[in-house]
Structure formats: C-alpha cells, structure tokens
Short mmCIF file of C-alpha atoms in Angstrom, two decimals:
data_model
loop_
_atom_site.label_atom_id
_atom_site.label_comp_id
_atom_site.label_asym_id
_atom_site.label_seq_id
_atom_site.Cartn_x
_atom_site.Cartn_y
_atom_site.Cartn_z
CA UNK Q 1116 10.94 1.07 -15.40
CA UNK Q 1117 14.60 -0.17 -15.00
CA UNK Q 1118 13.89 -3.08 -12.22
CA UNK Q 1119 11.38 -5.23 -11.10
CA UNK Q 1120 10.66 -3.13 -7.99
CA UNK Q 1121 9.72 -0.09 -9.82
CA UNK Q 1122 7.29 -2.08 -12.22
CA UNK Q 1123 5.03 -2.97 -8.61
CA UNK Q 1124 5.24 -0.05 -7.51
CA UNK Q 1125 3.98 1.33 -11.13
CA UNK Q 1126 1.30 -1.23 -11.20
CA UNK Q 1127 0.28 -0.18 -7.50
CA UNK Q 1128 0.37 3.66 -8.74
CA UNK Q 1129 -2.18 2.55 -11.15
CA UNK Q 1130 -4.48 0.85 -9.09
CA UNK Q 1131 -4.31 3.09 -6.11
CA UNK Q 1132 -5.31 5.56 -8.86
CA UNK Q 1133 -7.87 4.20 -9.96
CA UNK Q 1134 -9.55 2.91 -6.27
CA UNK Q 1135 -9.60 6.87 -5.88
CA UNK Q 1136 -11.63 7.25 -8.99
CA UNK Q 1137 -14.99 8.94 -8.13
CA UNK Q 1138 -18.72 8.09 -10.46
CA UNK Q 1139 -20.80 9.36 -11.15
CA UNK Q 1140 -22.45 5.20 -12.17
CA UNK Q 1141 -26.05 4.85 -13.04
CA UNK Q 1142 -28.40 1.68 -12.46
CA UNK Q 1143 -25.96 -1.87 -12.77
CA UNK Q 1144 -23.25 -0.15 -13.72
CA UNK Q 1145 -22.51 1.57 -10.07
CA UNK Q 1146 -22.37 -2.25 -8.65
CA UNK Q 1147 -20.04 -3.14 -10.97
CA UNK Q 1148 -17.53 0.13 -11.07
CA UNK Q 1149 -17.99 0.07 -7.14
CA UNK Q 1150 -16.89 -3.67 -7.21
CA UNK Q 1151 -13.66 -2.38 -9.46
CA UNK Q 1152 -12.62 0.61 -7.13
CA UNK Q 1153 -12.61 -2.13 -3.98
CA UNK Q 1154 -10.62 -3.95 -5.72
CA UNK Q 1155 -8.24 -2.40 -7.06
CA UNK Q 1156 -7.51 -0.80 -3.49
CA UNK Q 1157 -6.91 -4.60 -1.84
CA UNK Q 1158 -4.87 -5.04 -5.24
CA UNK Q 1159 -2.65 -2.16 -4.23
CA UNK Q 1160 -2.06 -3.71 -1.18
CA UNK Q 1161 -1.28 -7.14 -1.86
CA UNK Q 1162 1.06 -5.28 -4.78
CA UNK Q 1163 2.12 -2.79 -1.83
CA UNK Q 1164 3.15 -6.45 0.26
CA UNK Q 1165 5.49 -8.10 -3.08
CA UNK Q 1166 7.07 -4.79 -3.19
CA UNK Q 1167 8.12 -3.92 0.64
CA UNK Q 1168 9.94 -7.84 0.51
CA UNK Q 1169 12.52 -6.30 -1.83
CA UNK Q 1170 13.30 -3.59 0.59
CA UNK Q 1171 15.58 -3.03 1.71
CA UNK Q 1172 17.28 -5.98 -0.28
CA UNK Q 1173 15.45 -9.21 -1.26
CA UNK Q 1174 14.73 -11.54 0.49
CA UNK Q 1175 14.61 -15.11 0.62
CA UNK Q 1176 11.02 -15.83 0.64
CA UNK Q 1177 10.95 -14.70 -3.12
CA UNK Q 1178 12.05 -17.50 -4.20
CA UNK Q 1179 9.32 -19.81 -2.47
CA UNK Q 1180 7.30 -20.74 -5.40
CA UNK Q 1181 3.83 -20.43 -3.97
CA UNK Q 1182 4.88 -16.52 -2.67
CA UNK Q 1183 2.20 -15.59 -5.44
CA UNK Q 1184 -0.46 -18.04 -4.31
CA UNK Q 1185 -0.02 -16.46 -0.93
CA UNK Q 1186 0.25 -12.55 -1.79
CA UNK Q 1187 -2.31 -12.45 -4.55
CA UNK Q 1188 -4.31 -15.98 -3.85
CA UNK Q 1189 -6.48 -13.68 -1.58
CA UNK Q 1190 -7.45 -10.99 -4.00
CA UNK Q 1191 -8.53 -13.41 -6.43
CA UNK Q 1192 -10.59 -14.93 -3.69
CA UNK Q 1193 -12.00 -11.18 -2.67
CA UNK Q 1194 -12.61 -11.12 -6.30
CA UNK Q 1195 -14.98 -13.92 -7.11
CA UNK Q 1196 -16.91 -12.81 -3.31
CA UNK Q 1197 -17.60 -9.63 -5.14
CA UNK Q 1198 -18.76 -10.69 -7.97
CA UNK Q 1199 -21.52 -12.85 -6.18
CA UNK Q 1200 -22.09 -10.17 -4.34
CA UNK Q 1201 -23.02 -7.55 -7.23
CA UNK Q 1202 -25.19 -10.42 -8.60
CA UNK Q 1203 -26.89 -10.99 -5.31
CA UNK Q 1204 -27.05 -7.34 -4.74
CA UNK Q 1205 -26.56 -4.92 -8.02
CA UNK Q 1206 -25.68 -1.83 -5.91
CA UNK Q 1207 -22.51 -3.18 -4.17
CA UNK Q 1208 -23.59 -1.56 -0.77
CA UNK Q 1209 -23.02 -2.94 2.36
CA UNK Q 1210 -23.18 -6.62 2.26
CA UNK Q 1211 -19.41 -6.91 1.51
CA UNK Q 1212 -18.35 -4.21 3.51
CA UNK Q 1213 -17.34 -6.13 6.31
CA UNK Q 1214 -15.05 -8.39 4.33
CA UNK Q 1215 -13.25 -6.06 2.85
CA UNK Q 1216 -12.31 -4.22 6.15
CA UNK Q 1217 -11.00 -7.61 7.15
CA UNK Q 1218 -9.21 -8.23 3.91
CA UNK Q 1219 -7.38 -4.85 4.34
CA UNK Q 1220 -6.40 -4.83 8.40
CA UNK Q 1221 -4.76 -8.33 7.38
CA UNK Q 1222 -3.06 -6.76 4.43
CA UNK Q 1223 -2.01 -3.68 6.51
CA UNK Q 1224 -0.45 -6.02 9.39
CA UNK Q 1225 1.19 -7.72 6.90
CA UNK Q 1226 2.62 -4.98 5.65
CA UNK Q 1227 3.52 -3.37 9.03
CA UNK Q 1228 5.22 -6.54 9.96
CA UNK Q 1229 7.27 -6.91 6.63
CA UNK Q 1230 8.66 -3.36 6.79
CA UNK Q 1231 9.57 -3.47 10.25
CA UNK Q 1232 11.57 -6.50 9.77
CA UNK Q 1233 12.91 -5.23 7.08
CA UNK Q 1234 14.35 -1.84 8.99
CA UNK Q 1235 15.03 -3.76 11.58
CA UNK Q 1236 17.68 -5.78 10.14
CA UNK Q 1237 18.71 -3.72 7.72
CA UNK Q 1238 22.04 -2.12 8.33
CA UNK Q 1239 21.48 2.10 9.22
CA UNK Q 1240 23.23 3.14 5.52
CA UNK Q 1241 20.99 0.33 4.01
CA UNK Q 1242 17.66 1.74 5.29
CA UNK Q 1243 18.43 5.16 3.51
CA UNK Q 1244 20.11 3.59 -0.23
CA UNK Q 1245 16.75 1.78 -0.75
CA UNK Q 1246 14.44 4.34 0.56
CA UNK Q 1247 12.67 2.87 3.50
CA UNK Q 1248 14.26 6.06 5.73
CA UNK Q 1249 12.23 8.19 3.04
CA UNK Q 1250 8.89 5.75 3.35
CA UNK Q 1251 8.86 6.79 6.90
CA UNK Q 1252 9.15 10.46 6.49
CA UNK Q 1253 6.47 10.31 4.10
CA UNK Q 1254 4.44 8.52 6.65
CA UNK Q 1255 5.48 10.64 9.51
CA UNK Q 1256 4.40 13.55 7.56
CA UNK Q 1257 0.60 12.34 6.38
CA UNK Q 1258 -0.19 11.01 10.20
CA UNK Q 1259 1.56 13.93 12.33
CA UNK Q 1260 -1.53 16.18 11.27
CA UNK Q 1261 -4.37 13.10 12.36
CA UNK Q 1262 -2.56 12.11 15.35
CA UNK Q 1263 -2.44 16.70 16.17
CA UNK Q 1264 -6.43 16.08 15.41
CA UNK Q 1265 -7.21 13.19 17.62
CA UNK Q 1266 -4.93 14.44 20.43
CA UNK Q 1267 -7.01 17.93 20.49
CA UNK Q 1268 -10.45 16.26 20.26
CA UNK Q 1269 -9.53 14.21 23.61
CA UNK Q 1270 -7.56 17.24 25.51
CA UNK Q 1271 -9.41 20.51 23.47
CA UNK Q 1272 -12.53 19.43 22.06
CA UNK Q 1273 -13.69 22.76 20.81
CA UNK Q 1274 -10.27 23.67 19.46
CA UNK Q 1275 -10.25 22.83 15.78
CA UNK Q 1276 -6.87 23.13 14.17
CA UNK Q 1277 -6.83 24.05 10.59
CA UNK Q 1278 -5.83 21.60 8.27
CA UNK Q 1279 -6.64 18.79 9.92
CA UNK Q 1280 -9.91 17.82 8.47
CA UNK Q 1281 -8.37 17.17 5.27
CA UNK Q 1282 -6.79 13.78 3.99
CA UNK Q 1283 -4.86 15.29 1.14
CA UNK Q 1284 -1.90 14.79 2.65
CA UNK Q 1285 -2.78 10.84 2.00
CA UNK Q 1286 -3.32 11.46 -1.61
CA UNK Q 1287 0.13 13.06 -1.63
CA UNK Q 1288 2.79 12.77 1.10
CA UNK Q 1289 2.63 8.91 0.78
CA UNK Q 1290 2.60 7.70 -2.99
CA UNK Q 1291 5.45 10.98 -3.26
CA UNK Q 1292 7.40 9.59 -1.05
CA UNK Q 1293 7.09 5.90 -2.21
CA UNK Q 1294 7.94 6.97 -5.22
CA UNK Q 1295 11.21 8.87 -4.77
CA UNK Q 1296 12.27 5.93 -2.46
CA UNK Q 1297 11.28 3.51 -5.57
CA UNK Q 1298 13.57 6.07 -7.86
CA UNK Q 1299 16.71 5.60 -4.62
CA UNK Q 1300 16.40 1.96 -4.48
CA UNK Q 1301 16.81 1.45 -8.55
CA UNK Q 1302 19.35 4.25 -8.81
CA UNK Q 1303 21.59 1.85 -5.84
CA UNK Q 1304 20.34 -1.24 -7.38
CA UNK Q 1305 21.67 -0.38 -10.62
CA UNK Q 1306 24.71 1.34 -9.55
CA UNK Q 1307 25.71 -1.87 -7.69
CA UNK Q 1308 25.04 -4.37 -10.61
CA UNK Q 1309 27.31 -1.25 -12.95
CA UNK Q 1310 30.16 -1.48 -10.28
CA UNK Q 1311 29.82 -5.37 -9.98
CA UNK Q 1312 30.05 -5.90 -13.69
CA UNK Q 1313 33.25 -3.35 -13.88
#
C-alpha cells in the first residue's frame, strides 16, 4: 500500500469482507459473531467517510485534530451499545436493529454529502486522476439494474426482468470499482510527488 488512502480503503476491504461473512454460530457464540459482522459493516463506513475526504485531493478538515473523535467516536459508541445488548440479549436479534439502521443512514448521508462536494469542486480532469469519475460508474452500474426493478414493479408488475433479483452486482461492481479508483488516485498521487521532487 504506497499511500495513506489505499491503506483505508484496504482496511475497509477487510471489514466489508468480513460484515459479508455468513455462520453457521451455535448457542452464545451467534450473539457475539452477529455483534462482529454489524460492526464491522458501520466500521466500513465510518472508514468509507476518512477515505472519500482525500478525494479528490485532501482536504482541510484533516488536519482538525478531533476528525477521529468525530468519524470513528460513533463506532466505538455503536460498539459498547452492542455489547450490552448481547449481554442483555445473547442472540443479537432485534433489539439493536433499529440503531444500527440509524447509525448507517447518518453514515450514508455523510458520505453522499462528502463526495458530492468533493465532485463538485473538483476541477473536470481532477474528478477522473483520483477516481471519483470511476466511483460513479461503478455505482451507476450496481443501481441501474434496482432502479430497472422498481420502475417495472410500479408500471409492469407481472413483468419480472431477469437479473434483477440478484445483489451481486453489490458484492462486485462497487468494491471493483473503488478499488481501481484507489489504484488511479495513488498512481497520480505518486506521480505528482516523483515530478515535484525532480
């Protein structure tokens, strides 16, 4: 991992990974791993939120010096909930559930409103060197199918087009394209500091 950039989005890999992780957990233990797989999918978030504030250039917030209190101050907090809860309630069912659909519609705002400042001042050649152009393909690709779904189920209800019951394109189009734009933006990164330095 050549820059700071790439290591979040290789930490978020991991844990988005690992929120997809499937049992099968027996007795205490399904509380527990259940607690860990919620988790780790508000940690990709918050990691998701660090990340899109150095696209498409850094910005000046990262140098406040509670930006961490503020990004991952919430996890923790989502953290120790948890844990009560799976004390209160072994089985991690649907106490919390609530919460954490609260916890991730802020975290998705956030997001949305980060990378849309972000694009929008960017300059046009700047959205493309550090991959936010390719972020939105990616996204454009996963939610054209959904949006083909919903908009037959309102105007042909007993039309079903094939392919559109399937989320794979979730589990693929998106972290794909992340990642290549993760690969542009340290390839430009790099080949600025190179040029600088000559």
């Amino acid at each position: 991992v050549a820059t700071f950039t790439g290591l979040l989005f290789s930490t978020f890999g991991l844990f988005q990974a690992f929120a997809l992780v499937e049992g099968p957990f027996v007795g205490a233990s399904e509380g527990f791993a259940g607690l860990a797989e919620v988790t780790a999918g508000v940690a990709s978030l918050s990691l998701l939120v660090h990340l899109f504030l150095f696209l498409p250039s850094p910005r000046k917030i990262l140098n406040w010096p509670h930006l961490g209190k503020v990004v991952y101050g919430p996890l923790l907090i989502f953290l120790i909930l948890g844990i009560a809860e799976v004390i209160l309630d072994p089985r991690f069912y649907e106490a919390f559930s609530a919460a954490t659909l609260g916890w991730v519609f802020a975290y998705l705002i956030l997001l949305l409103w980060i990378f849309g400042h972000g694009w929008v001042t960017a300059r046009p050649g700047e959205r493309w060197e550090s991959g936010m152009g390719i972020i939105l393909v990616g996204l454009g690709i996963t939610l054209a199918p959904q949006l083909l779904r919903l908009a037959a189920f309102f105007l042909l209800p007993d039309i079903v087009l094939p392919g559109t019951e399937y989320y794979s394109l979730f589990a693929v189009a998106i972290p794909v394209s992340m990642a290549i734009a993760i690969r542009r933006h340290q390839s430009s990164f790099l080949e600025r500091n190179h040029s600088q330095a000559c």
